[in-house]
Coordinates of C-alpha atoms in Angstrom, one line a residue:
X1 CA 11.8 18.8 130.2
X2 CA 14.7 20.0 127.7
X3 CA 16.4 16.7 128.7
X4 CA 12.8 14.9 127.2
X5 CA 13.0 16.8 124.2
X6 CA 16.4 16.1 123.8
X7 CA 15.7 12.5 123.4
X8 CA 12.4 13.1 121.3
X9 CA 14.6 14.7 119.1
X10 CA 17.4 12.0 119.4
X11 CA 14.8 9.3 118.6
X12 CA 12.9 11.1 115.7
X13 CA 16.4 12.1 114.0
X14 CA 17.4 8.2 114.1
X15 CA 14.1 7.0 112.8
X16 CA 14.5 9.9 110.2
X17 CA 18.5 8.1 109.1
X18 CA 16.7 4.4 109.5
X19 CA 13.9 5.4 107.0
X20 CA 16.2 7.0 104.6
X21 CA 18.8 4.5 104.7
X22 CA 16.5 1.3 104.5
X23 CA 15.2 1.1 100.8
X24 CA 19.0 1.7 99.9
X25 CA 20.4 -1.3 102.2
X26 CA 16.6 -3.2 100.4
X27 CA 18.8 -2.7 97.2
X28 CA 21.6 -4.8 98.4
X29 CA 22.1 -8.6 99.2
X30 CA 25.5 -9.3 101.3
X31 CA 26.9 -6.3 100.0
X32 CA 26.2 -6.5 96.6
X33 CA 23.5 -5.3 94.2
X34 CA 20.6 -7.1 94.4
X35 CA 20.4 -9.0 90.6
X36 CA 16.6 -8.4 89.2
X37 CA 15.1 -10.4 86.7
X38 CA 11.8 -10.0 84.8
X39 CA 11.0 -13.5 83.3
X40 CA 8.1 -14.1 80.8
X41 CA 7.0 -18.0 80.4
X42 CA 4.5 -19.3 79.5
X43 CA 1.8 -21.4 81.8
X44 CA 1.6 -24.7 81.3
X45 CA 6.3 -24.4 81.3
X46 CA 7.2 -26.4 84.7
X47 CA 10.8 -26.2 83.7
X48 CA 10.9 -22.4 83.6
X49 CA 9.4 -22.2 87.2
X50 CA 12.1 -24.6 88.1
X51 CA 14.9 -22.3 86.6
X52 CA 13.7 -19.3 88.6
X53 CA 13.4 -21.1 91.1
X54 CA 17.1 -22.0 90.1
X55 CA 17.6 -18.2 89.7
X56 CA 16.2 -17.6 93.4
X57 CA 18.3 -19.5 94.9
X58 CA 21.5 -17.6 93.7
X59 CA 20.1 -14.3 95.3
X60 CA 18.4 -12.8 92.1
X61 CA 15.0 -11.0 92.9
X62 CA 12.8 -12.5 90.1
X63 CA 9.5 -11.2 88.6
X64 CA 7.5 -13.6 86.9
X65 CA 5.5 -12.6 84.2
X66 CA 3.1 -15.6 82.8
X67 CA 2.0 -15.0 79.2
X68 CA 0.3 -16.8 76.6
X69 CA 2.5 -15.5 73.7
X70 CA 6.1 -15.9 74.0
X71 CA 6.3 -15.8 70.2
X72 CA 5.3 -12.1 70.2
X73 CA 7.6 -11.8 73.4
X74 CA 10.4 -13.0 71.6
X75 CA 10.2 -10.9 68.4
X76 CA 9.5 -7.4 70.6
X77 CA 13.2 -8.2 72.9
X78 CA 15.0 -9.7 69.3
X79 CA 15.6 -12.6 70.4
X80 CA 17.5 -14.9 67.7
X81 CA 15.5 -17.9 66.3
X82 CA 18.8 -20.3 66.8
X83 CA 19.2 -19.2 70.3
X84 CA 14.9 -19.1 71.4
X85 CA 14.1 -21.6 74.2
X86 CA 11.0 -21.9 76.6
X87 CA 11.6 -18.5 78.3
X88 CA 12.8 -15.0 78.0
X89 CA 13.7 -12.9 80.9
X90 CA 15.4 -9.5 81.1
X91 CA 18.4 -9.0 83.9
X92 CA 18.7 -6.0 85.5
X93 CA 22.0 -5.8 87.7
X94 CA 23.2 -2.8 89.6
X95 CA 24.8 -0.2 87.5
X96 CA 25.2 -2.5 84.1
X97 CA 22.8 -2.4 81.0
X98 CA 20.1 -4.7 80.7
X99 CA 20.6 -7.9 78.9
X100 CA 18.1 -10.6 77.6
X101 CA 18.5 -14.3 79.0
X102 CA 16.9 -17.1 77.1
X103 CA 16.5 -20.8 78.1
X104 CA 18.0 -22.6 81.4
X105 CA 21.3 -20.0 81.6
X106 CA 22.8 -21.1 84.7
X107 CA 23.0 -18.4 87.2
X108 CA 26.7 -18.2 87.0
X109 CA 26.7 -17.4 83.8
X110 CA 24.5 -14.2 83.9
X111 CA 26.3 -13.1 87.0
X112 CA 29.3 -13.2 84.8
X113 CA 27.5 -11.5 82.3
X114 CA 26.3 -8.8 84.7
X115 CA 29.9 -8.6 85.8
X116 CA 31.5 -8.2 82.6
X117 CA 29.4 -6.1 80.8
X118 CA 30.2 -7.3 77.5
X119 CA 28.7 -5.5 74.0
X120 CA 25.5 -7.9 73.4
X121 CA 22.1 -8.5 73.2
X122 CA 22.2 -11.2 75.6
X123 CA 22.9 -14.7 76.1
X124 CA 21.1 -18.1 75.5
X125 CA 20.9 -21.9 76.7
X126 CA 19.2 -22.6 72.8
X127 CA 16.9 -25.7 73.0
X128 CA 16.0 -27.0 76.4
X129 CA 19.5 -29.0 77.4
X130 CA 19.1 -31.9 80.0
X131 CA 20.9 -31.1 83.0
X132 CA 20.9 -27.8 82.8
X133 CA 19.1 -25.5 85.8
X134 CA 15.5 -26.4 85.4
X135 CA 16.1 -29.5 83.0
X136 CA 16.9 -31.8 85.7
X137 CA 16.8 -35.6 85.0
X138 CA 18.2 -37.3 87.5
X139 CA 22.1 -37.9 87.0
X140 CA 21.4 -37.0 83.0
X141 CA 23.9 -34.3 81.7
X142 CA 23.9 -33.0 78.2
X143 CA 26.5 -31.0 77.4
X144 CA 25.3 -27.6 76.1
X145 CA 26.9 -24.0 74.9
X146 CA 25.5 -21.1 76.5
X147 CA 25.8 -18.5 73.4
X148 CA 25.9 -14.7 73.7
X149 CA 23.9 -12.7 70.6
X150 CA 24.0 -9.3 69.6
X151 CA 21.5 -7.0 68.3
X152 CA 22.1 -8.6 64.6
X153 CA 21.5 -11.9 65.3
X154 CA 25.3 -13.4 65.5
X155 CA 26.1 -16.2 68.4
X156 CA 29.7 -16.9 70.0
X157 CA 30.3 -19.8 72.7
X158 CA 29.8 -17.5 76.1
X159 CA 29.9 -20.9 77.9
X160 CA 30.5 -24.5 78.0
X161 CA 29.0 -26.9 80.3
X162 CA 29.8 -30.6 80.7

């Protein structure tokens, strides 16, 4: 019998590690943090499903949040009227700040962002650029500056794409 509670308690003690250890390893992706984004567009955007799709696909969990006023959006995050596109979404990304991403941001870009941490509001695809994630026209490529903006308003280059 001791030799059966011995393994009852053996079992119980590894479920106990396993479902203590689980939503920790849920956190992670390969290793890494696992990059959340809340993303508000509106409903009748097709290109901003296509960018989280975009944003999916490069391991970001993304919560989509369909609204009907992405003007009132906008104003409550400060988002910059030069830098405004379709959609807004906040990144969350292990231990760094929040940052606001607006408009077809390739995911590249705000994994460098979450990796560098910089002092900034966010950063912006402004417009709706062909070619970029989400904009997709065939073989079509714009070229197109992906801006970083700070609290006040200002822009800087963050990004050049062809």
């Amino acid at each position: 019998m001791t030799v059966w509670r011995w393994a009852a308690g053996l079992v119980l003690a590894v479920a106990l590690v396993l479902c203590l250890t689980v939503p920790a390893q849920a956190q992670t992706l390969g290793g890494a943090a696992v990059l959340e984004l809340t993303v508000y567009r509106s409903p009748t955007c097709r290109c901003c499903g296509h960018w989280i799709d975009h944003m999916k696909a490069a391991g970001f969990a993304v919560q989509d949040v369909v609204t009907d006023d992405m003007v009132a959006i906008k104003a409550r995050y400060g988002v910059p009227d030069d830098a405004a596109s379709c959609h807004t979404a906040i990144a969350h990304g292990g231990n760094s700040s929040d940052y606001l991403i607006e408009g077809h941001v390739p995911a590249a870009d705000v994994q460098r962002l979450l990796s560098e941490q910089p002092n900034v509001l966010g950063i912006a695809a402004p417009g709706m650029p062909m070619g970029s994630p989400g904009m997709e026209m065939g073989d079509r490529v714009d070229p197109y500056t992906v801006v970083s903006f700070t609290q006040a308003g200002t822009t800087t280059a963050f990004a050049e794409h062809p």
